[in-house]
Coordinates of C-alpha atoms in Angstrom, one line a residue:
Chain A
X1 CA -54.0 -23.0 14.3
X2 CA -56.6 -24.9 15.5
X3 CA -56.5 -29.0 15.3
X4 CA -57.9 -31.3 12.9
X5 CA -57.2 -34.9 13.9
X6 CA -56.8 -37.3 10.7
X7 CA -59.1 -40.4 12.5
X8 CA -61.9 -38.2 12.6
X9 CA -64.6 -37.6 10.2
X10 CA -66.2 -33.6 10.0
X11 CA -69.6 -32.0 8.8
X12 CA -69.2 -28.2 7.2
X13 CA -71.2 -27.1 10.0
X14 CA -68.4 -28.3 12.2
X15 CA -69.4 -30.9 14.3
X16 CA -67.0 -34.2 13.7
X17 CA -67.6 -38.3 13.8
X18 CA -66.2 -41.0 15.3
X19 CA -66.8 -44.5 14.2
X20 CA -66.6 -46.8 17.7
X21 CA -65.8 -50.4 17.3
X22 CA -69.7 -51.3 18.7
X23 CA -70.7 -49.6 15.7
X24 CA -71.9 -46.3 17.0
X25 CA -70.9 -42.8 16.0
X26 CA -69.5 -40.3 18.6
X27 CA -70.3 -36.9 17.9
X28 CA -68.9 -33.4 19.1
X29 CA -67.9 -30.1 17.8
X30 CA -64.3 -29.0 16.6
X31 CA -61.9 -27.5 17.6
X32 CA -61.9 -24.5 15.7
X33 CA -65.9 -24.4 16.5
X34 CA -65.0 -24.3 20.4
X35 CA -62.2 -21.7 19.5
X36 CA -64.5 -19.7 17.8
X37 CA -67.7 -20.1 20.3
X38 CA -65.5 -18.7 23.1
X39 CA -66.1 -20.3 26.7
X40 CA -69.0 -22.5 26.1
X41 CA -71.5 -22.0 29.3
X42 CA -74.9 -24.0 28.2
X43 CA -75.3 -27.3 26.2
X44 CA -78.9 -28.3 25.4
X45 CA -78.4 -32.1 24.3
X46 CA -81.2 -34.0 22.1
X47 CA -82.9 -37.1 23.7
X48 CA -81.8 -40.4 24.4
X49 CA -84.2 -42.4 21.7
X50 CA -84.9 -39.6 19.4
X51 CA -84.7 -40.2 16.0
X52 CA -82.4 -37.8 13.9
X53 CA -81.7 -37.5 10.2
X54 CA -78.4 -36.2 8.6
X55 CA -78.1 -32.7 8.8
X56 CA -81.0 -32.5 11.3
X57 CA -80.9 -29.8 14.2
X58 CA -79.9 -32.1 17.4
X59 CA -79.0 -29.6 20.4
X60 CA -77.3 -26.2 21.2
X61 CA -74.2 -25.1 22.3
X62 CA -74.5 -21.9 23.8
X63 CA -70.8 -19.9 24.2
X64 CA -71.4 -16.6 26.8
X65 CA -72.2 -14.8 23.6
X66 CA -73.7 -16.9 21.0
X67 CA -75.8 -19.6 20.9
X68 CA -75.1 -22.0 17.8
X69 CA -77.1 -25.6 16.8
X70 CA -75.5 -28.8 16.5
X71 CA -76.0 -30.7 13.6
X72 CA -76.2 -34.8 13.6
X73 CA -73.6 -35.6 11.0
X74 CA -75.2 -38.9 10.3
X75 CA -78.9 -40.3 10.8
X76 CA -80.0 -42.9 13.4
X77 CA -80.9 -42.5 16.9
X78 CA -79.5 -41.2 19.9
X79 CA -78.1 -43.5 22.2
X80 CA -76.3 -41.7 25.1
X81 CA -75.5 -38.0 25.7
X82 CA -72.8 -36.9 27.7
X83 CA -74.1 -35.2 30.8
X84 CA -70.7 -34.1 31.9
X85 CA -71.5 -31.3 30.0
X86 CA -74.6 -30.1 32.0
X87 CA -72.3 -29.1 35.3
X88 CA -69.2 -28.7 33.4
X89 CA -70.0 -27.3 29.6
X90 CA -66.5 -25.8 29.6
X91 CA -64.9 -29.6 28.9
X92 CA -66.4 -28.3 25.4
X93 CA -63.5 -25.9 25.2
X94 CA -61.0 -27.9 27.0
X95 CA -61.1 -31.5 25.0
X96 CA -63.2 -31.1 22.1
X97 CA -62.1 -34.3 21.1
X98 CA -62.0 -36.4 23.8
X99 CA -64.4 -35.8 27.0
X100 CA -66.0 -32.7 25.3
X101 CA -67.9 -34.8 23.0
X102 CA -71.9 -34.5 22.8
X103 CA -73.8 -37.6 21.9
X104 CA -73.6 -41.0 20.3
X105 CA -75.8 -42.0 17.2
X106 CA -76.7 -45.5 16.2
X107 CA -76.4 -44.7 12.7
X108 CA -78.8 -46.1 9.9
X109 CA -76.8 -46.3 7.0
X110 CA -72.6 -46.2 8.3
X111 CA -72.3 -45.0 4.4
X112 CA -73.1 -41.8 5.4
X113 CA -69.8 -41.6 7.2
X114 CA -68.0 -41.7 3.9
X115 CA -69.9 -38.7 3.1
X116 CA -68.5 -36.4 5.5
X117 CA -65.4 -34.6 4.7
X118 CA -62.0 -36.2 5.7
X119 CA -59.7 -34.2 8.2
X120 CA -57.8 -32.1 5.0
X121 CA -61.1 -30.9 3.4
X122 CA -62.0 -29.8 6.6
X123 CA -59.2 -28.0 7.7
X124 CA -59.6 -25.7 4.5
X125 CA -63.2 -25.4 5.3
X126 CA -61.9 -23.6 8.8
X127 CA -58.9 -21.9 7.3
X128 CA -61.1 -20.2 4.4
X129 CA -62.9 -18.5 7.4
X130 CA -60.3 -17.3 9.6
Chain B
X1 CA -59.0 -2.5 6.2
X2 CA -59.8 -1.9 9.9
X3 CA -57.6 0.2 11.9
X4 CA -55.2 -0.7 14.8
X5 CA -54.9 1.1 18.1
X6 CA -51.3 1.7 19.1
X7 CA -51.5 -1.4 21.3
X8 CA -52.2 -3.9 18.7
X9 CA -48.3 -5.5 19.7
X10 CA -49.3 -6.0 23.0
X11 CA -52.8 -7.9 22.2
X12 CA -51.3 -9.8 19.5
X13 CA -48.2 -10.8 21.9
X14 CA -50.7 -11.1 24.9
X15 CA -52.4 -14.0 22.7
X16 CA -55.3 -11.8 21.6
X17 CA -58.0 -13.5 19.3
X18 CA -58.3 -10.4 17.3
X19 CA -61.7 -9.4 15.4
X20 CA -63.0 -6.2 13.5
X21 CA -65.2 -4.2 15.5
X22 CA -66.2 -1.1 14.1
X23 CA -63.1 -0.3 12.1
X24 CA -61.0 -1.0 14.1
X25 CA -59.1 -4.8 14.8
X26 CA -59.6 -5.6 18.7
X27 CA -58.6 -8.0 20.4
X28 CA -62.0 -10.3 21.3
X29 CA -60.4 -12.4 24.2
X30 CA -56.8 -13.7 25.4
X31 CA -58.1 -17.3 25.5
X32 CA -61.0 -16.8 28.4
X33 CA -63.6 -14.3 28.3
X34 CA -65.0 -15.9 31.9
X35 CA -61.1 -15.7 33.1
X36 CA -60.9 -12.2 32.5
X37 CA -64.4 -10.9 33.7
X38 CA -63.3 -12.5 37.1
X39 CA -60.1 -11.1 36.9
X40 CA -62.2 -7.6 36.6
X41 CA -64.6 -8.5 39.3
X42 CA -62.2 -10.1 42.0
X43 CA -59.1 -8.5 41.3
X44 CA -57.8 -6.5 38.3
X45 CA -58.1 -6.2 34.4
X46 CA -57.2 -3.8 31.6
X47 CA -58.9 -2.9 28.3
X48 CA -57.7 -1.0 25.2
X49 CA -60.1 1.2 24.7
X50 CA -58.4 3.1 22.3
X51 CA -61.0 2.6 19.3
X52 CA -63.3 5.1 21.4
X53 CA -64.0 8.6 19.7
X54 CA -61.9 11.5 21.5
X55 CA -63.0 14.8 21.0
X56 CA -61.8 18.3 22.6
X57 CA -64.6 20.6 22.4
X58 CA -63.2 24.7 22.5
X59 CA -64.1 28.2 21.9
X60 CA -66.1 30.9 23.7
X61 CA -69.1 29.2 22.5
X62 CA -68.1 25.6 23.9
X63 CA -70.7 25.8 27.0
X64 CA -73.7 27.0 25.2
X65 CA -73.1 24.3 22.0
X66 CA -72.7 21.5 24.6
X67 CA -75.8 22.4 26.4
X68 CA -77.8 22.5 23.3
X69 CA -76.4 19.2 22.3
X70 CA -75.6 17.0 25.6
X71 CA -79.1 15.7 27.1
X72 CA -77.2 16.2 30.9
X73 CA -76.9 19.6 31.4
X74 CA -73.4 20.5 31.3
X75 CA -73.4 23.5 33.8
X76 CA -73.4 21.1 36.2
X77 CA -69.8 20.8 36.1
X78 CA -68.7 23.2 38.0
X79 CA -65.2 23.4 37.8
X80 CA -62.1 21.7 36.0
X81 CA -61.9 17.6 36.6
X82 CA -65.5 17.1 37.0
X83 CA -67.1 14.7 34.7
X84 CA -71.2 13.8 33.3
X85 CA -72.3 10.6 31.6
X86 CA -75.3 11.8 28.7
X87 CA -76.4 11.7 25.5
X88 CA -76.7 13.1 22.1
X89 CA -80.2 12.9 21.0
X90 CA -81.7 14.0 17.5
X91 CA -85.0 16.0 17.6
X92 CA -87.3 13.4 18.1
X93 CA -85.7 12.6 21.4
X94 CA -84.2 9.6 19.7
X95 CA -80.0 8.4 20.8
X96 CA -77.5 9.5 18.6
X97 CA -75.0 8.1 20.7
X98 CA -73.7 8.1 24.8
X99 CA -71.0 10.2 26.1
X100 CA -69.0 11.5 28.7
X101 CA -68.0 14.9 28.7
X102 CA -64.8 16.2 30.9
X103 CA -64.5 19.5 32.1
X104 CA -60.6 20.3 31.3
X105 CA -59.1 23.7 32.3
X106 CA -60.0 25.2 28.7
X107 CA -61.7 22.9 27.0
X108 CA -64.3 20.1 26.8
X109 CA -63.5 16.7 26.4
X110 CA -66.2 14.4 24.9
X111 CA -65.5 10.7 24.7
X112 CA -68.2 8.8 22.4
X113 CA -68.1 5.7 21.2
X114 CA -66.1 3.9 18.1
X115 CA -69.5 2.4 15.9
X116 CA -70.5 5.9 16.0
X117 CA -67.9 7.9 15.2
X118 CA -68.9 9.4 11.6
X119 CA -72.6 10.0 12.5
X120 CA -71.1 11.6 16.0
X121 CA -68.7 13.7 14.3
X122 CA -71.0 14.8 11.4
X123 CA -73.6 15.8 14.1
X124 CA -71.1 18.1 16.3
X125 CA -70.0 19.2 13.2
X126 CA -73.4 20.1 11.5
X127 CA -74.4 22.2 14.6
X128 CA -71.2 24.4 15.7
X129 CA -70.9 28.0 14.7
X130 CA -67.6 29.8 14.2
X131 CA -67.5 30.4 18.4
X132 CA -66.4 26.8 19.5
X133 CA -63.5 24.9 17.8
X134 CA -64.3 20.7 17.6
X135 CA -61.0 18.5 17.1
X136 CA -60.7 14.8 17.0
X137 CA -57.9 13.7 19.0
X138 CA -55.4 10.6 18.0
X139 CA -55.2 9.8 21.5
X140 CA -55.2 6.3 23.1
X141 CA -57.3 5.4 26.0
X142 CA -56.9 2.5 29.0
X143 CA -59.1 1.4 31.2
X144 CA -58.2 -0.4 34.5
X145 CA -60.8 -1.9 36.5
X146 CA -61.6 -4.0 39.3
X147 CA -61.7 -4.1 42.9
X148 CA -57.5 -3.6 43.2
X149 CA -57.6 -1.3 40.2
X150 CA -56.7 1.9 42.3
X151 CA -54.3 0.7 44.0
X152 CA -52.1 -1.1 40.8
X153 CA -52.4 2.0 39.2
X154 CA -51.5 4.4 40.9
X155 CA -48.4 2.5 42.5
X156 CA -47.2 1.5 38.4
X157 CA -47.8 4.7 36.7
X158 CA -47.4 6.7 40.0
X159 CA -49.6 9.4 38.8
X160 CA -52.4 11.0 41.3
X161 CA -55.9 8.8 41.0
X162 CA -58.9 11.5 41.5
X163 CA -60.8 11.4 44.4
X164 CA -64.4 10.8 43.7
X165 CA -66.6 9.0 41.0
X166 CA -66.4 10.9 37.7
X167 CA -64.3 13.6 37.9
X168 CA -60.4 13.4 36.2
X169 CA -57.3 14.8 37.5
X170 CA -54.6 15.7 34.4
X171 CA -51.3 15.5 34.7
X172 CA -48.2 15.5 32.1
X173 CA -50.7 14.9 29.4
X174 CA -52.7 12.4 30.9
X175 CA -55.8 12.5 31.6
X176 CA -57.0 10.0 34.6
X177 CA -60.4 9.4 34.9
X178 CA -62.4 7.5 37.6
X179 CA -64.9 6.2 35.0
X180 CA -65.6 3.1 33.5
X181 CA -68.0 0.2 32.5
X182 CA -67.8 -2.2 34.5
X183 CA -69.4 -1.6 37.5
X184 CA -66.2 -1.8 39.5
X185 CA -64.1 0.8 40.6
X186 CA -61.3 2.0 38.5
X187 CA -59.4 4.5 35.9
X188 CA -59.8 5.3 32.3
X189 CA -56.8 7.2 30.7
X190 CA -56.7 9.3 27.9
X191 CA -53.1 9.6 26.7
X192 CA -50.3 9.7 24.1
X193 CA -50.0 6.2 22.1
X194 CA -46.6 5.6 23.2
X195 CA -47.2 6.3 26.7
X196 CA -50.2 4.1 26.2
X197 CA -48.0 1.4 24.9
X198 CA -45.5 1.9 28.1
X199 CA -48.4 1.8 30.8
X200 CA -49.8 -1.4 29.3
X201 CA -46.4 -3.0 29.6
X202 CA -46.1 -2.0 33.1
X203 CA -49.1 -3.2 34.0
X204 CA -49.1 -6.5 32.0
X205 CA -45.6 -7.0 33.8
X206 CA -47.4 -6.6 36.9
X207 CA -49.6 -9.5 36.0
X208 CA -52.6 -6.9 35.5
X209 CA -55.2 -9.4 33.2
X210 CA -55.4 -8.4 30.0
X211 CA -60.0 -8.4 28.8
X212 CA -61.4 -8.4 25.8
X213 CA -64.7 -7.0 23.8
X214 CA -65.9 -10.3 25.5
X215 CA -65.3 -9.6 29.2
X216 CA -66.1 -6.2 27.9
X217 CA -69.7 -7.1 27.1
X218 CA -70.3 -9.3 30.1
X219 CA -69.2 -6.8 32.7
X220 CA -71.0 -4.1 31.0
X221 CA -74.3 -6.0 31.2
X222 CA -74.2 -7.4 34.6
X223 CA -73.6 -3.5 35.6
X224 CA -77.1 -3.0 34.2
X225 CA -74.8 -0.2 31.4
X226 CA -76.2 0.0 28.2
X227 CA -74.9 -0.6 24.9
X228 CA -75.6 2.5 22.4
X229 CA -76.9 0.6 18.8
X230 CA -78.2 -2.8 20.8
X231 CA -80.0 -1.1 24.0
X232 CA -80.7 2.6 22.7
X233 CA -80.5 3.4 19.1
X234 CA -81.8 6.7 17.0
X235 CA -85.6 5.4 17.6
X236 CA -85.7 5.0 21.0
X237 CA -85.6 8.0 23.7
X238 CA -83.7 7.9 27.2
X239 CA -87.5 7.8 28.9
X240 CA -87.5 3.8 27.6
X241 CA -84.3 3.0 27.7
X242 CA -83.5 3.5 31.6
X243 CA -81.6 7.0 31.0
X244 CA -84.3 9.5 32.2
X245 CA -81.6 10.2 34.4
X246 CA -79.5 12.0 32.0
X247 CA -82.1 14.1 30.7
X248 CA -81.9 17.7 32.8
X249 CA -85.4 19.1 33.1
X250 CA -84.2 22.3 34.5
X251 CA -83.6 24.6 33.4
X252 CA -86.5 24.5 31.6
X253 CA -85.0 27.6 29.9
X254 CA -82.4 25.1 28.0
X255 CA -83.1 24.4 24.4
X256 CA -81.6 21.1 24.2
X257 CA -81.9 19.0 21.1
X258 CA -84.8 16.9 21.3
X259 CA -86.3 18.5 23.9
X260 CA -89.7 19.1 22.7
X261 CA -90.2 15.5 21.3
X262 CA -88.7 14.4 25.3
X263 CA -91.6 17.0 27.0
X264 CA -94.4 15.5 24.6
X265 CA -93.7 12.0 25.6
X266 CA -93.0 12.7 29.2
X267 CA -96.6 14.2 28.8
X268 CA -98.2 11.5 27.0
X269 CA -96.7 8.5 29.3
X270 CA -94.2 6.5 27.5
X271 CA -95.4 3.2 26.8
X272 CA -92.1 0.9 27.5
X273 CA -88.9 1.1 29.5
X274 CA -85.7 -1.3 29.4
X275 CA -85.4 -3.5 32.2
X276 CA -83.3 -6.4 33.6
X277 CA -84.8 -9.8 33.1
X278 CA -83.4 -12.7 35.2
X279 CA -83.9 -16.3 34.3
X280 CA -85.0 -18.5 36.4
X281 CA -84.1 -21.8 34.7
X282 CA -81.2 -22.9 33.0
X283 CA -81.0 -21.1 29.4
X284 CA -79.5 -17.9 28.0
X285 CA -81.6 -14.8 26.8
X286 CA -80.6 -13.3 23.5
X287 CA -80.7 -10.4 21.9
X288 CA -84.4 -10.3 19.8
X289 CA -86.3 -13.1 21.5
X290 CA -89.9 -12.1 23.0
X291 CA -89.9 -11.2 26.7
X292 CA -93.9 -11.8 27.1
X293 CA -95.3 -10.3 30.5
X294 CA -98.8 -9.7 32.2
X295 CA -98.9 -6.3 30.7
X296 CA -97.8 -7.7 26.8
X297 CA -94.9 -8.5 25.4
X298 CA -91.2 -6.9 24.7
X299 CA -88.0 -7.8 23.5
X300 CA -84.6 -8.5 24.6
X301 CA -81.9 -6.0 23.6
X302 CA -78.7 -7.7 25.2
X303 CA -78.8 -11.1 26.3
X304 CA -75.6 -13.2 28.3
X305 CA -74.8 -15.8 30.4
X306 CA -73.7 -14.2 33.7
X307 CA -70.6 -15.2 34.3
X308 CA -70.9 -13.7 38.5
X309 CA -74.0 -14.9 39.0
X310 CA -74.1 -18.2 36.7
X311 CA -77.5 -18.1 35.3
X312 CA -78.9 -16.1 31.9
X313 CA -79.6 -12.3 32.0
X314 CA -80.5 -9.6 29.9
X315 CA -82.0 -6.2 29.5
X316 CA -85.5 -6.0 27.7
X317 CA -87.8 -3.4 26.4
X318 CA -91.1 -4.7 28.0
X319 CA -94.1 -2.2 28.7
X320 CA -94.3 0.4 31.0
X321 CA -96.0 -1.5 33.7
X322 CA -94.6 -5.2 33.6
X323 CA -93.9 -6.3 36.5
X324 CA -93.0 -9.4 38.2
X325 CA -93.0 -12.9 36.5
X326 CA -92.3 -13.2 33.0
X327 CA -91.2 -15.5 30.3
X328 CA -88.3 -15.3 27.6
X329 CA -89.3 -17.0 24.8
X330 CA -85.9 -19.2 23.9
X331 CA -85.9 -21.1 20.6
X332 CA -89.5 -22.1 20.8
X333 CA -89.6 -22.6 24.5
X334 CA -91.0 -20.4 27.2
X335 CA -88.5 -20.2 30.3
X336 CA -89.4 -19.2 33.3
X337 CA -87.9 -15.6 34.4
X338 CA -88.1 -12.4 36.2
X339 CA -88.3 -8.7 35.8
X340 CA -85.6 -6.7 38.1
X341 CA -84.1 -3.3 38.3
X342 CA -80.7 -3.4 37.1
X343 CA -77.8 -3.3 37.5
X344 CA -77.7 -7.1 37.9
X345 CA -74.1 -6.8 39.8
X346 CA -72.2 -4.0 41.4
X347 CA -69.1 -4.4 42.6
X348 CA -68.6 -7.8 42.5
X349 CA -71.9 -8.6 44.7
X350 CA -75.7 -9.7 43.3
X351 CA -77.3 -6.6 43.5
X352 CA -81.2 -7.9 42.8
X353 CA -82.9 -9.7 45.6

């Protein structure tokens, strides 16, 4: 059973949302979505400065299998990507969560947080297909 | 509802993510698909390979039917234990499916694969006469492979190991191959599910690594093997998909299936072949994305991240005479790459220069 932590706020396509205290939005993909990648080998992050809408394409996560698009869960820009992931993409797998996470947005409208499903909705998302 | 191979206990209690994979439910990983291709290239694994198609192949006709069917002309084996890797192509030269065939001491033994079972069996079927005798088999199968895979076996299940590449000893009802695909050395077994069930234990208590379809996949492509329905398929013959090798010319006597359509394109010059494609940047090839090269462009049939060599690889069908530099095209992007000869890695090394 994969983990869903309550604080957090998740997009269908199952990337999740952090609100930080400065404002910004951390974003990363779930655990479930790391479970079900497998060992994730390649991460192709957006750019710092680039301008991205809600549900707009922004980077891949490629697993040794399957390569799969990360969706920004909220619009603004992009304001810092984690490059831990470039040498060591399997942090992805090993703290999705925490030091696994893949860029910070500095979101246009925080509202759109409220749109994103809360940890429960999500969690039936992910069990409906498993 | 898929199927499960006697051994569906041990992946589930072995932490196996299981998924359906051609009827049947396999386990895809134990947690680390990277984890368990090393184990395979550095040390040790095991697979179930139980979903493969067994078939025993009898009767007075048995030698003529296989040579009309088997591309690899099955004379070759000469006597009992010795094994051929080949194909069964339809009569435009196309791949039904890959094989191997085992001589046994009164029969054949043909091991095909599990996504093409009913088109396999209706085909063996559809051309045998009342002088050979075809019979499934509900057998499991094992593979063990890797550098120390001899050795683990052989002292666990203390059973004789055969001497040379592809040939098979049998012995109390197993049979042990020296076979496999992953470009290491190693066994695959054919035997009775519950001795299946009792080897696996023994060598899971031994800390032999359980690998997945994953690992499976990786090791497979790194060994330059292909993969019958993503590499080959009904539409494409041996001569572009790297298997010229297990079409036998001579004699020229031997009426194998497809052998006219073979002999007119052998004439004519194909016009592609598969081939490996390294990257040269960081990026992973998949499986449909344009290979373009100086000669035109091609496709990628398997596509992976390398997990022994760390950078992307794949096998392509480009044209006959590319050669050299090339570029994958990658979501849009054009990445730098290059055309080899597989296999990518054997036996643990980097095998391209």
């Amino acid at each position: 059973m994969s983990e869903t932590p309550q604080e957090l706020k998740y997009a269908s396509t199952h990337e999740w949302a952090r609100l930080e205290e400065d404002g910004s939005v951390t974003v990363g993909i779930s655990d479930h979505a790391q479970d079900a990648l497998g060992d994730v080998v390649y991460v192709e992050h957006p750019e710092v400065g680039q301008p991205v809408a809600a549900g707009e394409e922004a980077g891949v996560v490629e697993s040794v299998k399957a390569a799969s698009d990360i969706y920004a869960p909220v619009g603004g820009a992009i304001i810092a990507v984690n490059s831990v992931l470039e040498d060591a993409p399997e942090t992805v797998n090993q703290d999705p969560y925490g030091d696994g996470w893949f860029f910070r947005i500095e979101p246009a409208d925080e509202g759109q947080l409220e749109e994103l499903l809360d940890s429960e909705a999500y969690a039936e998302i992910c069990e409906a297909e498993s | 509802m898929s199927k499960q191979t006697p051994l569906f206990d041990q992946h589930v209690a072995a932490g196996g993510k299981m998924v359906d994979f051609a009827g049947w439910r396999m386990p895809l990983n134990y947690g680390s698909q990277l984890a368990e291709h090393r184990a395979v290239r550095e040390n040790v694994g095991m697979f179930d390979v139980s979903h493969m198609t067994v078939v025993d192949v009898a009767g007075a006709g048995a030698l003529d039917y296989l040579r009309r069917l088997v591309s690899n002309d099955v004379t070759k084996l000469q006597s009992v234990g010795q094994a051929c890797y080949g194909l069964l192509l339809n009569e435009s030269g196309g791949v039904i499916d890959d094989l191997i065939v085992y001589r046994r001491a009164d029969d054949y033994r043909l091991v095909t694969n599990a996504a093409t079972r009913d088109s396999v069996l209706a085909w063996l079927s559809q051309h045998s006469d009342g002088s050979v005798a075809i019979e499934e088999r509900e057998l499991a199968m094992l593979a063990v492979q890797g550098p120390r895979a001899l050795a683990c076996f052989s002292d666990l299940a203390g059973k004789p190991v055969p001497e040379a590449p592809f040939t098979a000893v049998e012995h109390g009802g197993w049979l042990v191959a020296r076979t496999g695909y992953t470009g290491e050395d190693g066994v695959e077994v054919v035997l009775e599910p519950d001795a299946a069930v009792r080897l696996w234990q023994a060598l899971a208590a031994a800390g032999v690594q359980p690998a997945g379809l994953a690992a499976r996949d990786t090791l497979r492509l790194e060994a330059g093997l292909n993969l019958c329905g993503q590499d080959m398929d009904a539409t494409t013959s041996p001569l572009v998909s790297n298997l010229a090798w297990t079409v036998s010319w001579e004699p020229t006597e031997r009426d194998f299936i497809g052998r006219t359509a073979l002999e007119a394109e052998r004439a004519q010059g194909p016009g592609a072949k598969l081939s490996g494609v390294v990257l040269e940047t960081k990026g992973i090839p998949r499986q449909g994305q344009t290979v373009h090269t100086q000669a035109g462009s091609g496709a990628v049939t398997s596509g992976i991240f390398s997990p022994t060599l760390g950078q992307g690889i794949a096998l392509a069908r480009i044209p006959r005479q590319a050669q050299g530099d090339c570029e994958v095209e990658v979501r849009g992007k054009r990445l730098a790459a290059r055309i080899v000869r597989p296999p990518f890695v054997r036996r643990g090394e980097r095998v391209f220069k």
